[in-house]
Structures are given as C-alpha cells and as structure tokens.
mmCIF file of C-alpha atoms in Angstrom:
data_model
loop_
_atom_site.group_PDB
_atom_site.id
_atom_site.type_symbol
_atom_site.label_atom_id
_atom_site.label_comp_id
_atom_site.label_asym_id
_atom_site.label_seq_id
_atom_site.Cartn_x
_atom_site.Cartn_y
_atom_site.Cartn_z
ATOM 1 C CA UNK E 63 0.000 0.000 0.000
ATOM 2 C CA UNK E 64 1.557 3.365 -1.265
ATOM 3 C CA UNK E 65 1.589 5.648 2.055
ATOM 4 C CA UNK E 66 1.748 9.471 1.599
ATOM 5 C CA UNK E 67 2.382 11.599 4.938
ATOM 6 C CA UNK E 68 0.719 15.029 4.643
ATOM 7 C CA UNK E 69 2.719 17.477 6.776
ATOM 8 C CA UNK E 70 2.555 21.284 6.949
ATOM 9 C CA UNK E 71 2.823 24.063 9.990
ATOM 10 C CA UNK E 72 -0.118 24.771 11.788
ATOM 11 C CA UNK E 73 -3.083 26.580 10.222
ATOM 12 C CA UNK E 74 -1.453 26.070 6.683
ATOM 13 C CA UNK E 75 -4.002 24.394 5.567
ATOM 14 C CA UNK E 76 -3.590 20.272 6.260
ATOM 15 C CA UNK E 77 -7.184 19.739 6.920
ATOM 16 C CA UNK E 78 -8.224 21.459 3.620
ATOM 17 C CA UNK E 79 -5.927 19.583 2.034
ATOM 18 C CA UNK E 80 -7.323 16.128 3.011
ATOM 19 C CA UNK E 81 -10.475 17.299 2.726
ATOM 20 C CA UNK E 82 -9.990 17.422 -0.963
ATOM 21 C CA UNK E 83 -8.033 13.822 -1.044
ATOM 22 C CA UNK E 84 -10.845 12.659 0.434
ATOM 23 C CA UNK E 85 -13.932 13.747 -1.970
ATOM 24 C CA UNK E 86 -11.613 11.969 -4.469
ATOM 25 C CA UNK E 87 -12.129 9.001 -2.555
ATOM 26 C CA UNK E 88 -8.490 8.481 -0.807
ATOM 27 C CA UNK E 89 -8.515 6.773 2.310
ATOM 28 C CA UNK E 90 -7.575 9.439 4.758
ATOM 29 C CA UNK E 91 -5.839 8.387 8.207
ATOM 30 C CA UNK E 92 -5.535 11.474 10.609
ATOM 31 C CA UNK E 93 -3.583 11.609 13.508
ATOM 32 C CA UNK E 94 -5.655 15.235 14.946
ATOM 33 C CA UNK E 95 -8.359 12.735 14.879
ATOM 34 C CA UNK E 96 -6.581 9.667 16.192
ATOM 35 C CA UNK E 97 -5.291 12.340 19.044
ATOM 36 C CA UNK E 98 -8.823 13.476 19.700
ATOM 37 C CA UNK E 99 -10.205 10.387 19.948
ATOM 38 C CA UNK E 100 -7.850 8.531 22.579
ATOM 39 C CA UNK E 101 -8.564 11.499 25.170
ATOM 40 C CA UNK E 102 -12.013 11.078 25.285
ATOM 41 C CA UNK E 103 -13.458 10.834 28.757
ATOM 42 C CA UNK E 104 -12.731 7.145 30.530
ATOM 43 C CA UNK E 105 -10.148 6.942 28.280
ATOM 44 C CA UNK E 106 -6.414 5.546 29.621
ATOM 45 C CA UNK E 107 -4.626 8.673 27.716
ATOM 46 C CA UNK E 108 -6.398 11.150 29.253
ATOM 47 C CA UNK E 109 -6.689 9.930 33.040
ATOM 48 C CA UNK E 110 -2.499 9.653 32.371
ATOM 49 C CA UNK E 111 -2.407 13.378 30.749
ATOM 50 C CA UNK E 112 -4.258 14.563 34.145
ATOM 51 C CA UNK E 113 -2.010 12.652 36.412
ATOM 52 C CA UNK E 114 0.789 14.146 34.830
ATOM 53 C CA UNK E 115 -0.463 17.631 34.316
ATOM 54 C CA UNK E 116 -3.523 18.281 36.820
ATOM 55 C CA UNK E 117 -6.975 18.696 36.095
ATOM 56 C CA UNK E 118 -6.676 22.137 35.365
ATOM 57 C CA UNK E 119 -6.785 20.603 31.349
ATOM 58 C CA UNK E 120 -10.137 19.493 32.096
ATOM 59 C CA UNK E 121 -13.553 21.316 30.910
ATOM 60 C CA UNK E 122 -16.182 21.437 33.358
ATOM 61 C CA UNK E 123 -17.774 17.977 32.144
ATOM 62 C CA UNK E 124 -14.228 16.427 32.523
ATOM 63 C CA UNK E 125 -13.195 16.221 28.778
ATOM 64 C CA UNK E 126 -10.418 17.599 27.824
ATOM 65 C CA UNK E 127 -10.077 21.068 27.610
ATOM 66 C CA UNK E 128 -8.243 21.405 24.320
ATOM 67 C CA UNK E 129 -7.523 25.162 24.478
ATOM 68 C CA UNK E 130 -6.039 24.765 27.916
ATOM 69 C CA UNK E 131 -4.020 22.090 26.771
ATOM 70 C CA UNK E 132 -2.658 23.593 23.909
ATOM 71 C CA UNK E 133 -1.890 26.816 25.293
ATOM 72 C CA UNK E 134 -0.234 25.003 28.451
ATOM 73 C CA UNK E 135 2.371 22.742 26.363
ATOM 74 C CA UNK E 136 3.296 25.560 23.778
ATOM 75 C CA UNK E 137 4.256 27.860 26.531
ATOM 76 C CA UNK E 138 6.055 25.067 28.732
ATOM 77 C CA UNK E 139 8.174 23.494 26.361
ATOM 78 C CA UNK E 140 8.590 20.337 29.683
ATOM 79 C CA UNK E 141 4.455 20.138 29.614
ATOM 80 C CA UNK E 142 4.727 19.493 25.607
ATOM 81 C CA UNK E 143 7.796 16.604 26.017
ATOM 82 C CA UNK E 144 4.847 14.914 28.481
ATOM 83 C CA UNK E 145 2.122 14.798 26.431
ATOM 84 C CA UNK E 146 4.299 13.763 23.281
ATOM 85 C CA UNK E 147 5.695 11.199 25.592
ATOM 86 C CA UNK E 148 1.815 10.060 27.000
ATOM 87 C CA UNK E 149 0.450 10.672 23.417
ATOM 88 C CA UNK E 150 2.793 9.853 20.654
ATOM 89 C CA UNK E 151 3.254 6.325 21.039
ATOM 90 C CA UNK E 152 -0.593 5.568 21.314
ATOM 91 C CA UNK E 153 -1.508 7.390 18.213
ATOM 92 C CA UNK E 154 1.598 5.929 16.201
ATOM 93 C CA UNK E 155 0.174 2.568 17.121
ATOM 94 C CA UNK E 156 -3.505 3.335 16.046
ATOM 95 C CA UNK E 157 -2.260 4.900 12.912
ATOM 96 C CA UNK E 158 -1.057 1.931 12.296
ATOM 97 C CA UNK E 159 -4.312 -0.295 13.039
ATOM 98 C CA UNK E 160 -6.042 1.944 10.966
ATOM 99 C CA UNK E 161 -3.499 1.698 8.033
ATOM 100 C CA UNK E 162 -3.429 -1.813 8.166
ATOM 101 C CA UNK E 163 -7.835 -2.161 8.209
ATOM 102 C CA UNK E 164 -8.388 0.465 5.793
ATOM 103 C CA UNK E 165 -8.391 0.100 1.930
ATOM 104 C CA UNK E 166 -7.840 2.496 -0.710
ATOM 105 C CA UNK E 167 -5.919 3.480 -4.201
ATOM 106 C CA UNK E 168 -3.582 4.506 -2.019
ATOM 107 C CA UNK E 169 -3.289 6.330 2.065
ATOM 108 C CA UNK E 170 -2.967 9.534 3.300
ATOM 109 C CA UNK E 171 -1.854 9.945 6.039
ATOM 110 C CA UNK E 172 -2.274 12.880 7.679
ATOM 111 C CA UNK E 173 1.026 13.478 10.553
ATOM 112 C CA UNK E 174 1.102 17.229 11.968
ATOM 113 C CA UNK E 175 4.716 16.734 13.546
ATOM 114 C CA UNK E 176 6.412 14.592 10.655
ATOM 115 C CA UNK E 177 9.310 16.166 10.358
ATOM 116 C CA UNK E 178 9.663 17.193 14.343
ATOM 117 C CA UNK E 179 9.338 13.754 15.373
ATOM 118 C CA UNK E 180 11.487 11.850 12.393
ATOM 119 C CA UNK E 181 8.445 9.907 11.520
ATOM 120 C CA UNK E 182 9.248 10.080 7.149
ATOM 121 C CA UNK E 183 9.885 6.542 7.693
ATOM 122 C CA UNK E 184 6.355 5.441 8.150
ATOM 123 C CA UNK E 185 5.416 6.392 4.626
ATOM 124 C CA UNK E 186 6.432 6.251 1.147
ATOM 125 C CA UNK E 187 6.598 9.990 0.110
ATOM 126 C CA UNK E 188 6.137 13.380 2.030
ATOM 127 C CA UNK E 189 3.389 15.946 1.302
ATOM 128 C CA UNK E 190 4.150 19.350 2.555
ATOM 129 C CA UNK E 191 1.347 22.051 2.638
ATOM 130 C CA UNK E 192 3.197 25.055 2.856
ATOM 131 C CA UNK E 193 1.986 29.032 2.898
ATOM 132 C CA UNK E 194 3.745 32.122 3.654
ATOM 133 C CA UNK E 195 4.294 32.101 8.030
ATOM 134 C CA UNK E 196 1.848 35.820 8.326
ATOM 135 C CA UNK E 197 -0.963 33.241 6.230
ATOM 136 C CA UNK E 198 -0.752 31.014 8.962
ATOM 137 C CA UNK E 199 -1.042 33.769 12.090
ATOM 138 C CA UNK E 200 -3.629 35.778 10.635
ATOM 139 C CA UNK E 201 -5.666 32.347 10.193
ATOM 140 C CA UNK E 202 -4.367 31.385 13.929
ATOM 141 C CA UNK E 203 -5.921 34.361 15.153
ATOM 142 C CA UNK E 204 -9.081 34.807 13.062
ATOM 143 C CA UNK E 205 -9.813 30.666 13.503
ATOM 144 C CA UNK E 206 -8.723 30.320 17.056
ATOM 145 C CA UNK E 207 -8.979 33.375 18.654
ATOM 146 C CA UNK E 208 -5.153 33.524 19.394
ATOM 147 C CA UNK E 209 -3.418 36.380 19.887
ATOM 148 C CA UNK E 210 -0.566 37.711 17.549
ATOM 149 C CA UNK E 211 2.201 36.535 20.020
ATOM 150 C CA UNK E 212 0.633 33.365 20.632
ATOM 151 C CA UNK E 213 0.405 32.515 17.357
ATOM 152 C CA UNK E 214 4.084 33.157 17.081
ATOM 153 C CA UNK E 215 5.176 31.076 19.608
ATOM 154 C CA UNK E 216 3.376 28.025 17.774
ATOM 155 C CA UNK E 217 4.998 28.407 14.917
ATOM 156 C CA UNK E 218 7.998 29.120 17.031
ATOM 157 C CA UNK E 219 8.024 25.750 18.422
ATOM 158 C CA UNK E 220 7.303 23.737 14.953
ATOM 159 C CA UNK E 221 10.035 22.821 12.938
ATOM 160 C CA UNK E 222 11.344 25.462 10.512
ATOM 161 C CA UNK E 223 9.141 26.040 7.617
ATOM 162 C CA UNK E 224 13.058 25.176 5.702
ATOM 163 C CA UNK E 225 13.187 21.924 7.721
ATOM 164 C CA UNK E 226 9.277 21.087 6.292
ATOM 165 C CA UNK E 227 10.325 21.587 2.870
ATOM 166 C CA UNK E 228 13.757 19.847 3.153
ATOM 167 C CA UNK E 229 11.895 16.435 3.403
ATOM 168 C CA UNK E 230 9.064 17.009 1.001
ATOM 169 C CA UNK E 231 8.594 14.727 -1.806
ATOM 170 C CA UNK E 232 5.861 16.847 -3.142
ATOM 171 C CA UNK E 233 4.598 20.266 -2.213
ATOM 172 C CA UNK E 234 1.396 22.091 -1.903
ATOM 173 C CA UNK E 235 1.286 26.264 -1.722
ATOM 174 C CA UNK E 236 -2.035 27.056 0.281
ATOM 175 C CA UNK E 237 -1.156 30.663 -0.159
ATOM 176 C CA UNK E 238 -3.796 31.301 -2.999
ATOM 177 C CA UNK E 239 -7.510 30.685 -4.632
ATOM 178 C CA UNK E 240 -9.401 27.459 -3.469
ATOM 179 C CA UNK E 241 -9.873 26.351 -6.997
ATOM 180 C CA UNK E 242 -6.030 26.629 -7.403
ATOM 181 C CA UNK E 243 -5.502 24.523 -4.089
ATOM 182 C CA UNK E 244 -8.262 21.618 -5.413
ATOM 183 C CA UNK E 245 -6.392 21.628 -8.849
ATOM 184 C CA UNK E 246 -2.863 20.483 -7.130
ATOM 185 C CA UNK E 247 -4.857 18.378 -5.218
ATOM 186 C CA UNK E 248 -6.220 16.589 -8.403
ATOM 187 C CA UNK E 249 -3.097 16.379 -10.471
ATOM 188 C CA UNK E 250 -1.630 14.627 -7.097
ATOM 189 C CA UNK E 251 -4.238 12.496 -7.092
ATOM 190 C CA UNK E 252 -3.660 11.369 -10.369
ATOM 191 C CA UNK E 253 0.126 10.773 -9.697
ATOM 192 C CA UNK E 254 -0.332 8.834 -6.672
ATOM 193 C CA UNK E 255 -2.718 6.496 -8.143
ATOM 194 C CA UNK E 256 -0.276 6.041 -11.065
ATOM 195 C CA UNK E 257 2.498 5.193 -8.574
ATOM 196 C CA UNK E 258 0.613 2.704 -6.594
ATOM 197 C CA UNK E 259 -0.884 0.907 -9.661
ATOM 198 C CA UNK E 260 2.838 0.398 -10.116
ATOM 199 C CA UNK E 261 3.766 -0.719 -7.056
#
C-alpha cells in the first residue's frame, strides 16, 4: 500500500488539504483525529495526561479542555515533552491499526509533527502544505482566537518552515484561490494512483 504523509505548519491548511483527497475518494488516516479520539473521557490517555499535568486541562464535564491544553504545552516546552511522551506512542500505534484495516488506491496519512518527530519513515513519500508564516497567524488568530504573540510562539516551536520543505517529496502552496488549491490536489491524485498501480 503506497503511504503518503501530509505534513505542513499549523493553520497552513492540512485539513483542507485532506479534505480534498478525500472527496476523491483516498482513504484518509488522521492523527488530529486519532489524538482526539484517545482522550475522550474514561479513556487511559487522558486519566495519564491529568495525572501528569492536573486537572486544570479538564472542561467542566471532565473532557479535555483542548484550548487549555494547547496553550499550556506551547508555553512550557517540559508540559509538551509529556504529552508527546503520554500521546505519541498511542496514536503511532492506532495509525497503524487503521493503516493496516483500511483500503484504498492509495493512504494519506495525515502526521502534523512529521518532520519534528522523524516519523518520514512510516510512509512512502512526504506531502508538505506550505503558505507564507503571516498566512498562517492571521488564520491562527481569526480561527482560534489567538493572539498575535501566541500565534508566534506556535509556529515558534514547529520545525522550521526550511526543515518542512527539506523532506518534502511533493509540495502544496495554500497561499492562494481554493480552486487553485483543489487543482494540485487533483493532479496529485492522479500521480499517486499512477504510482501505486505500479507498485
């Protein structure tokens, strides 16, 4: 099975991007998702997440508080090492249950931290969805509510945008017209399906 990681800084457009794999009918494998589902309440992940880091990352019905979260491990570069440590390994593993269930031309897999965490080895080629760094604060702050600085310091604590395109295979520029983003999609699409009919 021909496995494509999709990687790209945050708010740069990964999501989009998948979106658009997927109404061409590519299996789609997301690791937000993955992450997002092994913290729900009663789950082991998330009673380990407030052991190590308090309840204060708790919402008032005792799910996770995302916002907390996030903000807490990308301005205490020791809180993010925990999670990662708690997190990573679960959602590698499920990733991989997923993989191995799910059909398809070919997989996307969709892996925020790629390049941070040395993870090009799980797949066959690299995706990179890149934009210009101001793109991806100005959506920070109009999607999320974050402040200017705040949105700096994630970006701050990615890997370099250089580092992103250093181990791309293929690349993706989010930085203009929606049509122009679903047309690289589709000529992708057509590539990948050539190279796993070859496989």
């Amino acid at each position: 099975m021909l496995r494509i990681g999709l990687t790209g800084g945050v708010a740069s457009g990964k999501s989009t991007v998948a979106a658009l794999f997927a109404g061409l009918g590519v299996t789609v494998i997301d690791t937000d998702r993955i992450a997002r589902e092994i913290v729900e309440p009663g789950r082991p992940a998330l009673a380990e997440l407030v052991r190590a880091l308090g309840t204060v990352i708790l919402g008032s019905r005792g799910a996770l508080d995302r916002a907390a979260l996030r903000r807490r491990i990308f301005a205490d570069a020791d809180a993010r090492r925990t999670v990662e440590r708690i997190l990573h390994p679960v959602i590698l593993a499920e990733l991989e249950r997923k993989s191995r269930e799910a059909g398809g031309p070919y997989q996307l897999l969709v892996v925020p931290l790629l390049v941070e965490r040395n993870l090009a080895g799980l797949v066959d080629r690299v995706l990179v969805v890149d934009c210009d760094p101001e793109s991806q604060i100005e959506r920070l702050i109009k999607r999320d509510g974050e402040t200017r600085e705040s949105a700096r310091a994630m970006l701050a604590a990615q890997a370099p945008r250089e580092a992103r395109l250093a181990a791309a295979d293929d690349v993706i520029q989010n930085d203009g017209e929606p049509a122009a983003l679903a047309a690289s999609v589709a000529t992708l699409d057509r590539r990948y399906r050539e190279m796993a009919a070859q496989a």
